Short mmCIF file of C-alpha atoms in Angstrom, two decimals:
data_model
loop_
_atom_site.label_atom_id
_atom_site.label_comp_id
_atom_site.label_asym_id
_atom_site.label_seq_id
_atom_site.Cartn_x
_atom_site.Cartn_y
_atom_site.Cartn_z
CA UNK A 1 7.55 -5.69 17.29
CA UNK A 2 7.78 -5.59 21.00
CA UNK A 3 11.59 -5.92 21.44
CA UNK A 4 11.23 -8.32 24.93
CA UNK A 5 9.12 -10.58 22.97
CA UNK A 6 10.30 -13.65 22.12
CA UNK A 7 9.20 -14.62 17.64
CA UNK A 8 6.96 -16.58 18.97
CA UNK A 9 4.79 -14.61 21.43
CA UNK A 10 4.67 -11.87 18.77
CA UNK A 11 3.21 -14.18 16.47
CA UNK A 12 1.27 -16.26 18.82
CA UNK A 13 -0.26 -13.32 20.91
CA UNK A 14 -3.26 -12.46 18.80
CA UNK A 15 -4.73 -16.45 18.81
CA UNK A 16 -4.11 -16.38 22.36
CA UNK A 17 -6.00 -12.93 22.44
CA UNK A 18 -8.74 -14.05 20.74
CA UNK A 19 -9.13 -17.61 21.53
CA UNK A 20 -8.80 -18.72 18.53
CA UNK A 21 -6.26 -21.42 19.86
CA UNK A 22 -5.50 -23.79 22.36
CA UNK A 23 -2.33 -22.92 24.38
CA UNK A 24 -0.60 -26.29 23.48
CA UNK A 25 -1.97 -25.56 19.53
CA UNK A 26 0.03 -22.14 19.46
CA UNK A 27 3.63 -23.08 18.74
CA UNK A 28 2.16 -25.53 16.09
CA UNK A 29 0.44 -22.78 14.44
CA UNK A 30 2.94 -20.01 15.22
CA UNK A 31 5.97 -21.95 13.84
CA UNK A 32 3.97 -23.06 10.19
CA UNK A 33 2.79 -20.00 9.72
CA UNK A 34 6.37 -18.65 9.93
CA UNK A 35 7.57 -20.94 7.55
CA UNK A 36 4.97 -19.31 5.04
CA UNK A 37 6.79 -16.52 5.11
CA UNK A 38 9.86 -17.59 5.05
CA UNK A 39 11.41 -17.39 8.85
CA UNK A 40 12.56 -20.83 10.12
CA UNK A 41 10.75 -22.37 13.27
CA UNK A 42 14.15 -23.32 14.97
CA UNK A 43 14.56 -18.76 15.38
CA UNK A 44 10.37 -18.42 16.80
CA UNK A 45 12.25 -18.32 20.64
CA UNK A 46 15.20 -15.49 18.90
CA UNK A 47 14.22 -11.78 19.82
CA UNK A 48 13.37 -9.03 16.91
CA UNK A 49 16.81 -6.75 17.01
CA UNK A 50 18.37 -10.72 15.70
CA UNK A 51 16.38 -10.35 12.39
CA UNK A 52 16.97 -8.46 9.39
CA UNK A 53 14.87 -5.73 8.12
CA UNK A 54 13.19 -8.00 5.59
CA UNK A 55 13.07 -10.54 8.20
CA UNK A 56 11.20 -8.74 10.82
CA UNK A 57 8.40 -7.63 8.22
CA UNK A 58 8.37 -11.23 6.70
CA UNK A 59 7.52 -11.44 11.00
CA UNK A 60 4.98 -8.82 11.02
CA UNK A 61 3.05 -10.15 7.74
CA UNK A 62 3.03 -13.52 10.14
CA UNK A 63 1.49 -11.94 12.61
CA UNK A 64 -1.02 -10.77 10.43
CA UNK A 65 -2.26 -13.29 8.67
CA UNK A 66 -2.71 -16.14 11.70
CA UNK A 67 -5.67 -14.89 12.55
CA UNK A 68 -6.89 -15.97 9.17
CA UNK A 69 -8.55 -12.61 8.22
CA UNK A 70 -10.12 -11.80 5.11
CA UNK A 71 -8.65 -8.66 4.66
CA UNK A 72 -5.50 -6.95 5.53
CA UNK A 73 -4.64 -3.03 5.49
CA UNK A 74 -0.87 -2.14 4.85
CA UNK A 75 0.56 1.12 4.96
CA UNK A 76 3.17 1.74 3.59
CA UNK A 77 4.87 -2.48 3.98
CA UNK A 78 7.86 -1.83 2.14
CA UNK A 79 8.95 1.91 2.26
CA UNK A 80 11.74 1.44 4.37
CA UNK A 81 13.29 -1.59 2.27
CA UNK A 82 15.83 -1.70 -0.33
CA UNK A 83 14.81 -2.35 -3.47
CA UNK A 84 15.65 -5.99 -3.82
CA UNK A 85 14.33 -7.08 -0.39
CA UNK A 86 11.43 -4.36 -1.40
CA UNK A 87 10.49 -7.19 -3.91
CA UNK A 88 10.88 -10.11 -2.22
CA UNK A 89 8.47 -8.55 0.09
CA UNK A 90 5.83 -7.72 -2.18
CA UNK A 91 6.11 -11.08 -4.03
CA UNK A 92 5.51 -12.67 -0.96
CA UNK A 93 2.62 -10.28 -0.19
CA UNK A 94 1.09 -11.66 -3.43
CA UNK A 95 2.05 -15.18 -2.71
CA UNK A 96 -0.22 -15.43 0.42
CA UNK A 97 -2.70 -13.72 -1.53
CA UNK A 98 -3.20 -16.51 -3.26
CA UNK A 99 -2.74 -18.77 -0.81
CA UNK A 100 -5.16 -17.87 2.13
CA UNK A 101 -7.75 -16.01 -0.27
CA UNK A 102 -7.99 -12.48 1.33
CA UNK A 103 -7.82 -8.94 -0.26
CA UNK A 104 -5.62 -6.40 0.47
CA UNK A 105 -6.13 -2.47 0.87
CA UNK A 106 -2.45 -1.11 0.30
CA UNK A 107 -1.65 3.10 1.84
CA UNK A 108 1.47 3.76 -0.68
CA UNK A 109 2.71 7.00 -1.64
CA UNK A 110 4.85 4.41 -3.93
CA UNK A 111 3.00 4.05 -7.03
CA UNK A 112 5.09 1.50 -8.62
CA UNK A 113 4.50 -0.60 -6.16
CA UNK A 114 0.49 0.02 -6.14
CA UNK A 115 1.01 -0.48 -9.59
CA UNK A 116 2.15 -3.98 -8.74
CA UNK A 117 -0.19 -5.76 -6.90
CA UNK A 118 -3.32 -3.27 -6.69
CA UNK A 119 -6.62 -4.70 -8.92
CA UNK A 120 -7.46 -1.21 -8.65
CA UNK A 121 -6.62 2.64 -7.62
CA UNK A 122 -7.62 5.25 -5.94
CA UNK A 123 -5.60 8.57 -5.61
CA UNK A 124 -5.67 11.07 -2.58
CA UNK A 125 -4.89 15.11 -2.43
CA UNK A 126 -4.79 16.40 0.95
CA UNK A 127 -6.87 13.41 2.42
CA UNK A 128 -9.64 13.69 -0.56
CA UNK A 129 -10.73 10.47 -2.80
CA UNK A 130 -10.05 12.84 -6.23
CA UNK A 131 -9.44 9.46 -8.77
CA UNK A 132 -11.05 5.56 -8.68
CA UNK A 133 -9.96 3.44 -11.47
CA UNK A 134 -9.25 -0.43 -12.66
CA UNK A 135 -5.16 -0.28 -12.62
CA UNK A 136 -4.77 -0.36 -16.23
CA UNK A 137 -7.53 2.70 -16.46
CA UNK A 138 -6.06 4.34 -14.31
CA UNK A 139 -1.87 3.74 -14.60
CA UNK A 140 -2.84 4.28 -19.22
CA UNK A 141 -5.39 6.72 -18.90
CA UNK A 142 -5.01 9.21 -15.92
CA UNK A 143 -7.20 11.66 -15.98
CA UNK A 144 -6.45 13.86 -13.10
CA UNK A 145 -3.95 16.39 -13.20
CA UNK A 146 -2.49 14.82 -9.75
CA UNK A 147 -2.80 11.69 -11.18
CA UNK A 148 -1.41 12.64 -14.26
CA UNK A 149 1.85 14.25 -12.10
CA UNK A 150 2.08 10.86 -9.96
CA UNK A 151 2.51 8.39 -13.04
CA UNK A 152 5.20 10.38 -14.61
CA UNK A 153 7.45 10.00 -11.78
CA UNK A 154 7.60 6.39 -11.63
CA UNK A 155 10.83 5.11 -12.97
CA UNK A 156 11.17 4.27 -16.15
CA UNK A 157 13.02 1.46 -16.83
CA UNK A 158 14.24 0.98 -20.02
CA UNK A 159 17.19 3.42 -20.67
CA UNK A 160 15.94 4.42 -24.24
CA UNK A 161 12.60 5.02 -23.27
CA UNK A 162 11.91 8.63 -21.85
CA UNK A 163 9.20 10.01 -19.72
CA UNK A 164 8.17 13.58 -19.87
CA UNK A 165 8.02 14.48 -15.44
CA UNK A 166 5.43 16.91 -14.61
CA UNK A 167 6.85 18.81 -11.67
CA UNK A 168 4.90 20.25 -9.45
CA UNK A 169 5.26 23.71 -8.55
CA UNK A 170 3.74 25.74 -4.98
CA UNK A 171 3.67 24.82 -1.28
CA UNK A 172 2.02 21.45 -0.53
CA UNK A 173 -1.46 23.53 1.25
CA UNK A 174 -2.09 21.69 5.01
CA UNK A 175 -4.73 19.14 4.81
CA UNK A 176 -6.15 20.41 7.82
CA UNK A 177 -6.51 24.10 6.50
CA UNK A 178 -7.19 23.17 2.70
CA UNK A 179 -8.20 25.92 0.01
CA UNK A 180 -11.53 26.86 -0.97
CA UNK A 181 -12.58 25.37 -4.60
CA UNK A 182 -10.31 22.47 -5.51
CA UNK A 183 -7.75 21.29 -3.56
CA UNK A 184 -5.64 21.20 -5.89
CA UNK A 185 -5.68 24.13 -7.53
CA UNK A 186 -3.04 25.60 -5.81
CA UNK A 187 -0.08 23.77 -7.66
CA UNK A 188 -2.61 22.86 -10.90
CA UNK A 189 -1.19 23.84 -14.52
CA UNK A 190 -4.59 23.27 -15.67
CA UNK A 191 -6.94 25.35 -12.83
CA UNK A 192 -9.02 27.88 -14.30
CA UNK A 193 -11.50 30.39 -12.11
CA UNK A 194 -13.92 28.18 -11.09
CA UNK A 195 -11.39 25.58 -9.50
CA UNK A 196 -10.89 28.20 -6.84
CA UNK A 197 -14.06 28.89 -5.78
CA UNK A 198 -16.13 25.51 -6.41
CA UNK A 199 -15.61 21.95 -5.16
CA UNK A 200 -15.75 19.66 -8.13
CA UNK A 201 -18.18 16.68 -7.74
CA UNK A 202 -16.85 13.18 -8.69
CA UNK A 203 -18.05 12.06 -11.63
CA UNK A 204 -18.28 8.22 -13.49
CA UNK A 205 -15.85 9.77 -16.53
CA UNK A 206 -15.81 6.21 -18.27
CA UNK A 207 -17.24 3.24 -16.92
CA UNK A 208 -15.29 2.15 -13.52
CA UNK A 209 -13.60 5.38 -14.02
CA UNK A 210 -14.15 7.95 -11.48
CA UNK A 211 -12.73 11.66 -11.18
CA UNK A 212 -12.97 14.53 -9.06
CA UNK A 213 -12.07 17.80 -11.65
CA UNK A 214 -13.62 20.43 -13.60
CA UNK A 215 -11.95 20.11 -16.79
CA UNK A 216 -14.77 16.64 -17.12
CA UNK A 217 -17.87 18.04 -14.73
#
């Protein structure tokens, strides 16, 4: 958020840039959108430093949604927020999606967040897609060893239940110079000889569940 601009200008600038509203209409459009995301319209003349981190995230959401998009890309939208504020922002995103009828692409390293908001999940490793499935299929039956490791790291809220954590060993290779064969083989506990010399193909192991791993080729 530009520290030299008021919230009204930050959220309304895109309307002006795309010619989607007359100048006199912009304040009303901005105040209406701010109210929808939980920012009082009387704060339109305030500057970003006058808001908390969670409020600034709501302002960023308002700035995106005021253009009435069909798709919104959220790149780590809650990574810098504490747990309670994170939950509020995630719930706001879900509420706005129901209200405005658009789709999300949620990019996150936190599978707990992804699990909460997504319908389908694509797992990537070193810039390569390795598994794609509906949320329930991927969380309940992860096929790729890397996906299995990621899911094992999701905290279990019930203190009576325990999940066996899969701890990956070895150094993370450089994405600009990935290993030959399967990119994950240097850290995979299930790797065989073929994994280091041949790249696996993405196959549909189950209906709608795709995986790139020699275990299933």
